CSV table of C-alpha atoms and ligand atoms in Angstrom, one decimal:
chain,number,residue,atom,x,y,z
A,1,MET,CA,45.3,-117.9,-204.2
A,2,ALA,CA,44.5,-118.4,-200.4
A,3,ILE,CA,42.8,-121.5,-198.9
A,4,ASP,CA,39.1,-121.0,-198.9
A,5,TYR,CA,38.1,-122.8,-195.6
A,6,ASP,CA,34.4,-123.3,-196.2
A,7,LYS,CA,34.9,-124.3,-199.9
A,8,LEU,CA,37.4,-127.1,-198.9
A,9,MET,CA,35.4,-128.3,-196.0
A,10,ASN,CA,32.4,-128.9,-198.1
A,11,TRP,CA,34.3,-130.1,-201.2
A,12,PRO,CA,31.9,-132.6,-202.9
A,13,PHE,CA,34.3,-135.5,-203.6
A,14,GLU,CA,32.6,-138.0,-205.8
A,15,PRO,CA,32.8,-141.5,-204.6
A,16,LEU,CA,35.5,-143.3,-206.5
A,17,GLU,CA,35.4,-146.7,-207.9
A,18,HIS,CA,38.7,-148.5,-208.3
A,19,ARG,CA,39.2,-152.1,-209.7
A,20,TYR,CA,42.6,-153.5,-208.8
A,21,SER,CA,44.2,-156.7,-209.8
A,22,ALA,CA,46.9,-159.2,-208.5
A,23,ARG,CA,49.3,-157.3,-210.5
A,24,ASP,CA,48.6,-154.1,-208.8
A,25,SER,CA,49.0,-155.7,-205.4
A,26,ILE,CA,52.4,-157.1,-206.5
A,27,LEU,CA,53.5,-153.7,-207.9
A,28,TYR,CA,52.6,-152.0,-204.5
A,29,ALA,CA,54.6,-154.7,-202.6
A,30,LEU,CA,57.6,-154.2,-204.9
A,31,GLY,CA,57.4,-150.4,-204.7
A,32,VAL,CA,57.7,-150.6,-200.8
A,33,GLY,CA,60.7,-153.0,-201.3
A,34,LEU,CA,59.5,-156.5,-200.8
A,35,GLY,CA,61.3,-159.3,-202.7
A,36,SER,CA,64.9,-158.0,-201.9
A,37,ASP,CA,65.8,-161.5,-200.6
A,38,PRO,CA,65.0,-164.0,-203.3
A,39,LEU,CA,65.1,-166.9,-200.7
A,40,ASP,CA,62.6,-165.2,-198.3
A,41,THR,CA,59.4,-167.0,-198.8
A,42,ASP,CA,57.5,-165.0,-196.4
A,43,GLN,CA,58.1,-161.9,-198.5
A,44,LEU,CA,57.2,-164.0,-201.6
A,45,ARG,CA,53.7,-164.3,-200.4
A,46,PHE,CA,53.1,-160.5,-201.4
A,47,THR,CA,55.0,-160.6,-204.5
A,48,TYR,CA,54.1,-164.0,-206.3
A,49,GLU,CA,50.7,-164.8,-207.8
A,50,ASP,CA,50.6,-168.3,-206.3
A,51,GLY,CA,48.9,-167.7,-202.9
A,52,LEU,CA,49.2,-163.9,-203.2
A,53,ALA,CA,48.3,-161.8,-200.1
A,54,ALA,CA,47.8,-158.0,-200.1
A,55,LEU,CA,50.0,-156.0,-197.6
A,56,PRO,CA,47.7,-154.2,-195.3
A,57,THR,CA,49.4,-150.8,-195.9
A,58,MET,CA,48.3,-151.1,-199.5
A,59,ALA,CA,45.0,-149.6,-198.3
A,60,VAL,CA,46.6,-146.2,-198.7
A,61,VAL,CA,46.5,-146.6,-202.5
A,62,LEU,CA,43.0,-148.0,-203.0
A,63,ALA,CA,40.4,-145.6,-204.5
A,64,TYR,CA,43.0,-142.9,-203.9
A,65,PRO,CA,41.6,-139.7,-205.6
A,66,GLY,CA,45.0,-138.8,-207.1
A,67,PHE,CA,47.0,-135.7,-206.2
A,68,PHE,CA,43.9,-133.5,-206.1
A,69,LEU,CA,45.6,-130.7,-204.2
A,70,LYS,CA,47.5,-129.8,-207.4
A,71,ARG,CA,44.3,-128.7,-209.0
A,72,PRO,CA,44.0,-124.6,-208.9
A,73,GLU,CA,40.6,-124.5,-207.5
A,74,PHE,CA,41.9,-125.9,-204.1
A,75,GLY,CA,44.1,-122.7,-203.7
A,76,VAL,CA,46.9,-124.7,-202.3
A,77,ASP,CA,50.6,-124.1,-203.1
A,78,TRP,CA,51.1,-127.6,-204.1
A,79,VAL,CA,54.8,-127.6,-204.6
A,80,LYS,CA,55.2,-126.8,-200.8
A,81,ILE,CA,53.0,-129.5,-199.4
A,82,LEU,CA,54.3,-132.4,-197.4
A,83,HIS,CA,52.6,-135.4,-196.1
A,84,GLY,CA,52.5,-134.8,-192.2
A,85,GLU,CA,50.7,-137.7,-190.7
A,86,GLN,CA,49.0,-141.0,-191.8
A,87,GLY,CA,46.6,-143.3,-190.0
A,88,ILE,CA,45.2,-146.7,-191.3
A,89,ALA,CA,42.6,-148.8,-189.7
A,90,ILE,CA,41.9,-152.1,-191.2
A,91,HIS,CA,38.4,-153.4,-190.6
A,92,LYS,CA,38.7,-156.4,-192.9
A,93,PRO,CA,41.8,-158.0,-194.6
A,94,ILE,CA,42.5,-156.3,-198.0
A,95,PRO,CA,41.8,-158.7,-200.8
A,96,ALA,CA,44.6,-159.3,-203.3
A,97,GLU,CA,42.2,-158.2,-206.0
A,98,ALA,CA,38.9,-156.5,-205.8
A,99,THR,CA,36.8,-153.5,-206.8
A,100,VAL,CA,36.5,-150.9,-204.1
A,101,ILE,CA,34.7,-147.6,-203.5
A,102,GLY,CA,36.6,-144.8,-201.8
A,103,GLU,CA,34.8,-141.8,-200.0
A,104,THR,CA,37.0,-138.9,-199.2
A,105,ARG,CA,36.2,-135.7,-197.3
A,106,PHE,CA,38.2,-133.1,-195.4
A,107,THR,CA,37.7,-133.3,-191.6
A,108,GLY,CA,39.6,-130.2,-190.5
A,109,ILE,CA,41.9,-127.3,-191.7
A,110,VAL,CA,44.0,-125.6,-189.2
A,111,ASP,CA,45.8,-122.3,-189.8
A,112,ARG,CA,49.3,-122.1,-188.1
A,113,GLY,CA,49.9,-118.6,-189.1
A,114,ALA,CA,51.7,-117.0,-192.2
A,115,ASP,CA,55.2,-118.3,-191.4
A,116,LYS,CA,54.2,-121.8,-190.3
A,117,GLY,CA,51.8,-123.1,-192.8
A,118,ALA,CA,48.5,-124.9,-192.7
A,119,LEU,CA,47.3,-128.5,-191.6
A,120,LEU,CA,44.8,-130.1,-194.0
A,121,TYR,CA,43.1,-133.2,-192.3
A,122,SER,CA,41.4,-135.6,-194.5
A,123,GLU,CA,39.7,-139.0,-194.3
A,124,ARG,CA,38.9,-141.8,-196.9
A,125,LYS,CA,36.7,-144.8,-196.2
A,126,VAL,CA,37.3,-147.7,-198.6
A,127,TYR,CA,34.5,-150.1,-199.2
A,128,GLU,CA,34.6,-153.5,-201.0
A,129,LYS,CA,32.0,-153.1,-203.8
A,130,ALA,CA,30.8,-156.7,-203.8
A,131,SER,CA,30.1,-157.1,-200.1
A,132,GLY,CA,29.5,-153.5,-199.2
A,133,ASP,CA,31.8,-154.1,-196.3
A,134,LEU,CA,34.1,-151.3,-195.0
A,135,LEU,CA,37.7,-152.5,-195.4
A,136,ALA,CA,39.8,-149.5,-194.3
A,137,THR,CA,39.6,-146.0,-192.8
A,138,LEU,CA,42.4,-143.6,-193.8
A,139,THR,CA,43.3,-140.6,-192.1
A,140,SER,CA,45.8,-138.0,-193.6
A,141,THR,CA,47.3,-134.8,-192.4
A,142,THR,CA,48.7,-132.7,-195.3
A,143,PHE,CA,51.3,-129.9,-194.1
A,144,ALA,CA,50.9,-127.1,-196.5
A,145,ARG,CA,54.0,-125.1,-195.8
A,146,GLY,CA,53.0,-122.2,-198.0
A,147,ASP,CA,49.4,-121.7,-197.0
A,148,GLY,CA,49.3,-120.3,-193.5
A,149,GLY,CA,47.8,-117.0,-192.6
A,150,PHE,CA,44.4,-117.6,-194.5
A,151,GLY,CA,42.4,-116.6,-191.6
A,152,GLY,CA,41.2,-120.0,-190.5
A,153,PRO,CA,40.9,-121.7,-187.0
A,154,ASP,CA,44.2,-122.4,-185.2
A,155,GLY,CA,43.0,-125.8,-183.8
A,156,PRO,CA,42.4,-128.5,-183.0
A,157,THR,CA,45.4,-130.4,-183.9
A,158,LYS,CA,46.1,-134.1,-183.5
A,159,LYS,CA,48.3,-135.1,-180.7
A,160,PRO,CA,51.2,-137.4,-181.6
A,161,HIS,CA,51.6,-140.6,-179.8
A,162,PRO,CA,54.4,-140.5,-177.2
A,163,LEU,CA,57.3,-143.0,-177.5
A,164,PRO,CA,58.5,-144.9,-174.4
A,165,ASP,CA,61.6,-143.5,-172.8
A,166,ARG,CA,63.8,-146.7,-173.1
A,167,ALA,CA,65.8,-148.7,-175.8
A,168,PRO,CA,63.5,-150.4,-178.4
A,169,ASP,CA,62.5,-154.0,-177.8
A,170,ALA,CA,63.4,-154.9,-181.5
A,171,THR,CA,64.7,-153.2,-184.6
A,172,VAL,CA,64.3,-154.2,-188.3
A,173,GLU,CA,66.6,-152.8,-191.0
A,174,LEU,CA,65.1,-152.8,-194.5
A,175,PRO,CA,66.7,-151.3,-197.8
A,176,THR,CA,65.1,-149.1,-200.4
A,177,LEU,CA,65.9,-149.0,-203.9
A,178,PRO,CA,67.4,-145.8,-205.6
A,179,GLN,CA,64.5,-146.1,-208.0
A,180,ALA,CA,61.9,-146.7,-205.4
A,181,ALA,CA,59.9,-143.6,-205.8
A,182,LEU,CA,59.6,-144.2,-209.5
A,183,ILE,CA,58.2,-147.6,-208.9
A,184,TYR,CA,56.0,-146.6,-206.0
A,185,ARG,CA,54.4,-143.8,-207.9
A,186,LEU,CA,52.9,-146.4,-210.4
A,187,SER,CA,50.6,-147.3,-207.5
A,188,GLY,CA,48.9,-144.0,-207.9
A,189,ASP,CA,50.5,-141.0,-206.2
A,190,PHE,CA,52.0,-139.0,-209.3
A,191,ASN,CA,53.2,-136.0,-207.2
A,192,PRO,CA,56.1,-134.8,-209.4
A,193,LEU,CA,58.0,-134.0,-206.2
A,194,HIS,CA,59.0,-137.6,-206.2
A,195,ALA,CA,60.3,-137.9,-209.8
A,196,ASP,CA,61.1,-134.4,-211.2
A,197,PRO,CA,64.4,-132.9,-210.0
A,198,ALA,CA,63.2,-129.4,-211.0
A,199,VAL,CA,60.1,-129.8,-208.9
A,200,ALA,CA,62.1,-131.1,-206.0
A,201,ARG,CA,64.5,-128.2,-206.2
A,202,ALA,CA,61.5,-125.6,-206.1
A,203,ALA,CA,60.3,-127.5,-202.9
A,204,GLY,CA,63.7,-127.0,-201.2
A,205,PHE,CA,65.2,-130.5,-201.7
A,206,ALA,CA,68.5,-131.3,-203.6
A,207,ARG,CA,66.7,-134.2,-205.3
A,208,PRO,CA,63.4,-136.1,-205.6
A,209,ILE,CA,62.3,-137.5,-202.2
A,210,LEU,CA,60.6,-140.6,-201.4
A,211,HIS,CA,56.8,-140.6,-201.0
A,212,GLY,CA,56.0,-140.6,-197.3
A,213,LEU,CA,53.6,-143.4,-197.9
A,214,CYS,CA,56.4,-145.5,-199.4
A,215,THR,CA,58.4,-145.0,-196.2
A,216,LEU,CA,55.3,-145.9,-194.3
A,217,GLY,CA,55.1,-149.2,-196.4
A,218,VAL,CA,58.6,-150.1,-195.3
A,219,ALA,CA,57.8,-149.6,-191.8
A,220,GLY,CA,54.7,-151.4,-192.1
A,221,HIS,CA,56.6,-154.2,-193.6
A,222,ALA,CA,59.0,-154.2,-190.6
A,223,ILE,CA,56.0,-154.3,-188.1
A,224,LEU,CA,54.3,-157.0,-190.2
A,225,LYS,CA,57.6,-159.1,-189.9
A,226,GLN,CA,58.4,-158.5,-186.4
A,227,ALA,CA,55.0,-158.2,-184.6
A,228,CYS,CA,52.7,-160.2,-187.0
A,229,GLY,CA,54.9,-163.1,-188.2
A,230,TYR,CA,54.0,-161.9,-191.8
A,231,ASP,CA,50.3,-162.7,-191.1
A,232,ALA,CA,48.6,-159.8,-192.7
A,233,SER,CA,45.3,-160.6,-191.2
A,234,ARG,CA,46.8,-159.7,-187.7
A,235,PHE,CA,47.5,-156.1,-188.7
A,236,ARG,CA,44.8,-153.9,-187.3
A,237,SER,CA,45.9,-150.3,-187.4
A,238,LEU,CA,48.9,-147.9,-187.7
A,239,GLU,CA,49.4,-144.1,-187.2
A,240,LEU,CA,52.5,-142.2,-187.5
A,241,ARG,CA,54.1,-138.6,-188.1
A,242,PHE,CA,56.5,-138.0,-191.1
A,243,SER,CA,59.3,-136.1,-189.4
A,244,ALA,CA,61.9,-135.7,-192.1
A,245,PRO,CA,62.2,-136.5,-195.8
A,246,VAL,CA,63.8,-139.8,-197.1
A,247,TYR,CA,65.8,-140.1,-200.3
A,248,PRO,CA,65.3,-143.3,-202.3
A,249,GLY,CA,68.1,-145.7,-202.0
A,250,GLU,CA,68.5,-144.9,-198.1
A,251,THR,CA,68.1,-147.7,-195.5
A,252,ILE,CA,65.2,-147.6,-193.0
A,253,ARG,CA,65.6,-149.0,-189.5
A,254,THR,CA,62.3,-149.3,-187.7
A,255,GLU,CA,62.6,-149.3,-183.9
A,256,ILE,CA,59.7,-151.2,-182.1
A,257,TRP,CA,58.4,-151.1,-178.5
A,258,ASN,CA,56.0,-153.6,-177.1
A,259,GLU,CA,53.3,-151.5,-175.4
A,260,GLY,CA,51.1,-154.5,-174.2
A,261,ASP,CA,47.5,-155.4,-175.1
A,262,GLY,CA,48.5,-156.0,-178.8
A,263,ALA,CA,50.0,-152.6,-179.3
A,264,VAL,CA,53.4,-151.5,-180.4
A,265,ALA,CA,55.1,-148.1,-180.6
A,266,PHE,CA,57.5,-147.4,-183.3
A,267,ARG,CA,59.8,-145.0,-185.2
A,268,ALA,CA,61.9,-145.2,-188.1
A,269,ARG,CA,65.4,-143.6,-188.9
A,270,VAL,CA,67.7,-143.5,-192.1
A,271,VAL,CA,70.8,-145.4,-191.2
A,272,GLU,CA,73.1,-143.6,-193.5
A,273,ARG,CA,72.2,-140.1,-192.0
A,274,ASP,CA,71.0,-141.3,-188.6
A,275,VAL,CA,67.9,-139.0,-188.9
A,276,VAL,CA,64.4,-140.0,-187.6
A,277,VAL,CA,62.1,-140.0,-190.5
A,278,LEU,CA,58.9,-141.5,-189.0
A,279,ASN,CA,58.0,-140.7,-185.4
A,280,ASN,CA,55.3,-141.2,-182.8
A,281,GLY,CA,54.2,-144.3,-184.4
A,282,ARG,CA,51.7,-146.8,-182.9
A,283,ALA,CA,50.3,-149.9,-184.3
A,284,GLU,CA,47.5,-152.5,-183.1
A,285,ILE,CA,48.2,-156.3,-183.7
A,286,ALA,CA,45.5,-159.0,-183.2
A,287,GLY,CA,46.6,-161.9,-181.0
B,1,HDC,C1,45.1,-137.4,-199.1
B,1,HDC,C2,46.4,-137.3,-198.5
B,1,HDC,C3,47.3,-136.2,-199.3
B,1,HDC,C4,48.6,-136.2,-198.9
B,1,HDC,C5,49.5,-135.4,-199.9
B,1,HDC,C6,50.9,-135.7,-200.0
B,1,HDC,C7,51.4,-136.0,-201.2
B,1,HDC,C8,52.8,-136.8,-201.2
B,1,HDC,O1,53.2,-137.0,-202.5
B,1,HDC,C9,53.8,-135.8,-200.6
B,1,HDC,C10,54.8,-136.6,-199.7
B,1,HDC,O2,54.9,-137.8,-199.7
B,1,HDC,S1,56.1,-135.6,-198.8
B,1,HDC,C11,57.2,-136.9,-198.2
B,1,HDC,C12,56.8,-137.2,-196.8
B,1,HDC,N1,56.7,-136.2,-195.8
B,1,HDC,C13,57.8,-135.6,-195.3
B,1,HDC,O3,58.9,-136.0,-195.8
B,1,HDC,C14,57.7,-134.5,-194.2
B,1,HDC,C15,58.7,-134.7,-193.2
B,1,HDC,N2,58.4,-133.7,-192.1
B,1,HDC,C16,59.1,-132.5,-192.1
B,1,HDC,O4,59.8,-132.3,-193.1
B,1,HDC,C17,58.8,-131.7,-190.9
B,1,HDC,O5,58.3,-132.5,-189.8
B,1,HDC,C18,57.7,-130.7,-191.2
B,1,HDC,C19,58.0,-129.6,-192.4
B,1,HDC,C20,56.3,-131.3,-191.6
B,1,HDC,C21,57.3,-129.8,-189.9
B,1,HDC,O6,58.7,-129.2,-189.5
B,1,HDC,P1,58.6,-128.0,-188.7
B,1,HDC,O7,57.9,-126.9,-189.3
B,1,HDC,O8,60.2,-127.7,-188.3
B,1,HDC,O9,57.8,-128.3,-187.5
B,1,HDC,P2,58.4,-128.4,-185.9
B,1,HDC,O10,59.1,-127.1,-185.7
B,1,HDC,O11,59.0,-129.7,-185.5
B,1,HDC,O12,57.0,-128.4,-185.1
B,1,HDC,C22,56.1,-127.2,-185.2
B,1,HDC,C23,54.6,-127.6,-185.1
B,1,HDC,O13,54.2,-128.5,-186.1
B,1,HDC,C24,53.9,-129.7,-185.5
B,1,HDC,N3,54.3,-130.8,-186.5
B,1,HDC,C25,55.7,-131.1,-186.7
B,1,HDC,N4,55.7,-132.1,-187.5
B,1,HDC,C26,54.4,-132.4,-187.9
B,1,HDC,C27,53.9,-133.3,-188.9
B,1,HDC,N5,54.7,-134.2,-189.6
B,1,HDC,N6,52.6,-133.4,-189.0
B,1,HDC,C28,51.8,-132.6,-188.3
B,1,HDC,N7,52.3,-131.6,-187.4
B,1,HDC,C29,53.6,-131.6,-187.3
B,1,HDC,C30,54.5,-129.8,-184.2
B,1,HDC,O14,53.9,-130.6,-183.4
B,1,HDC,C31,54.5,-128.5,-183.8
B,1,HDC,O15,53.2,-128.1,-183.4
B,1,HDC,P3,52.9,-127.0,-182.3
B,1,HDC,O16,53.4,-125.7,-183.0
B,1,HDC,O17,51.4,-127.0,-182.1
B,1,HDC,O18,53.7,-127.3,-181.0
């Protein structure tokens, strides 16, 4: 079944209410690897109920409508989809526990041709129910490798942020656990690609790969540490491109450049294979 452009662009997503607890915030932080050093009290703020804060990148799992592209009515070859790009804009610090409302919509679908797949652009706005305040705007690009040639428009596409042509100003190396994907999925992304070896093989991978958003959480941690001094309220926004898959258990080195005016550029590579896995990253930090 091919993608139906008009049907998807007008898909009537219902607003989604999501109540999450301190326990959920801790589970998210553990899923992206915080707590690996028991003496690190900065990390403990995100994994211990006494004075608990939420990681800013946790916005990506709030009011998440689930792995909706797996539903047959979307007409997408779900086994072949990969997360291509992600943006997060934080408008108000994410509470450690709250009830939120998410509003999701497709913002564009680009046909790259039969051999090259399709790009699905979507946006989710997350509101705090009690105040009505907008907490975060999340923008995602899904790379649908099996769905090109459906007769849709060939643009516009999002332009990736160019990185400086010099050595990074700082690097942060963080481990991931072999079971990281199995922990991370409990925060709401149940795509079997990250758990089931048979589904991973059908998608062209030797074994289950890590959620792109988990790798994003690891890089977000690196930026929180290096550029925000672990003060979550300084984290304003982040955008990046997923450039290669990560296998759970690999070490992520995030390379960071100061760009001035509170902005940093970044990319991340897997140390063991020396492969860039997140590219064209940009984050904004409050002073
Ligand atoms: C609501 C949100 C829903 C999200 C659902 C996701 C569910 C999740 O559970 C799924 C996941 O987490 S998957 C894991 C994370 N993602 C990945 O591992 C993907 C890694 N990236 C790749 O494999 C390749 O870059 C790949 C395959 C993406 C592209 O590789 P190539 O085809 O070799 O591309 P390349 O030749 O380098 O470039 C061709 C054109 O494509 C553009 N492009 C490249 N990478 C892109 C990317 N990551 N996102 C968007 N566009 C991208 C290039 O700019 C180029 O464009 P043009 O032809 O216009 O020059």
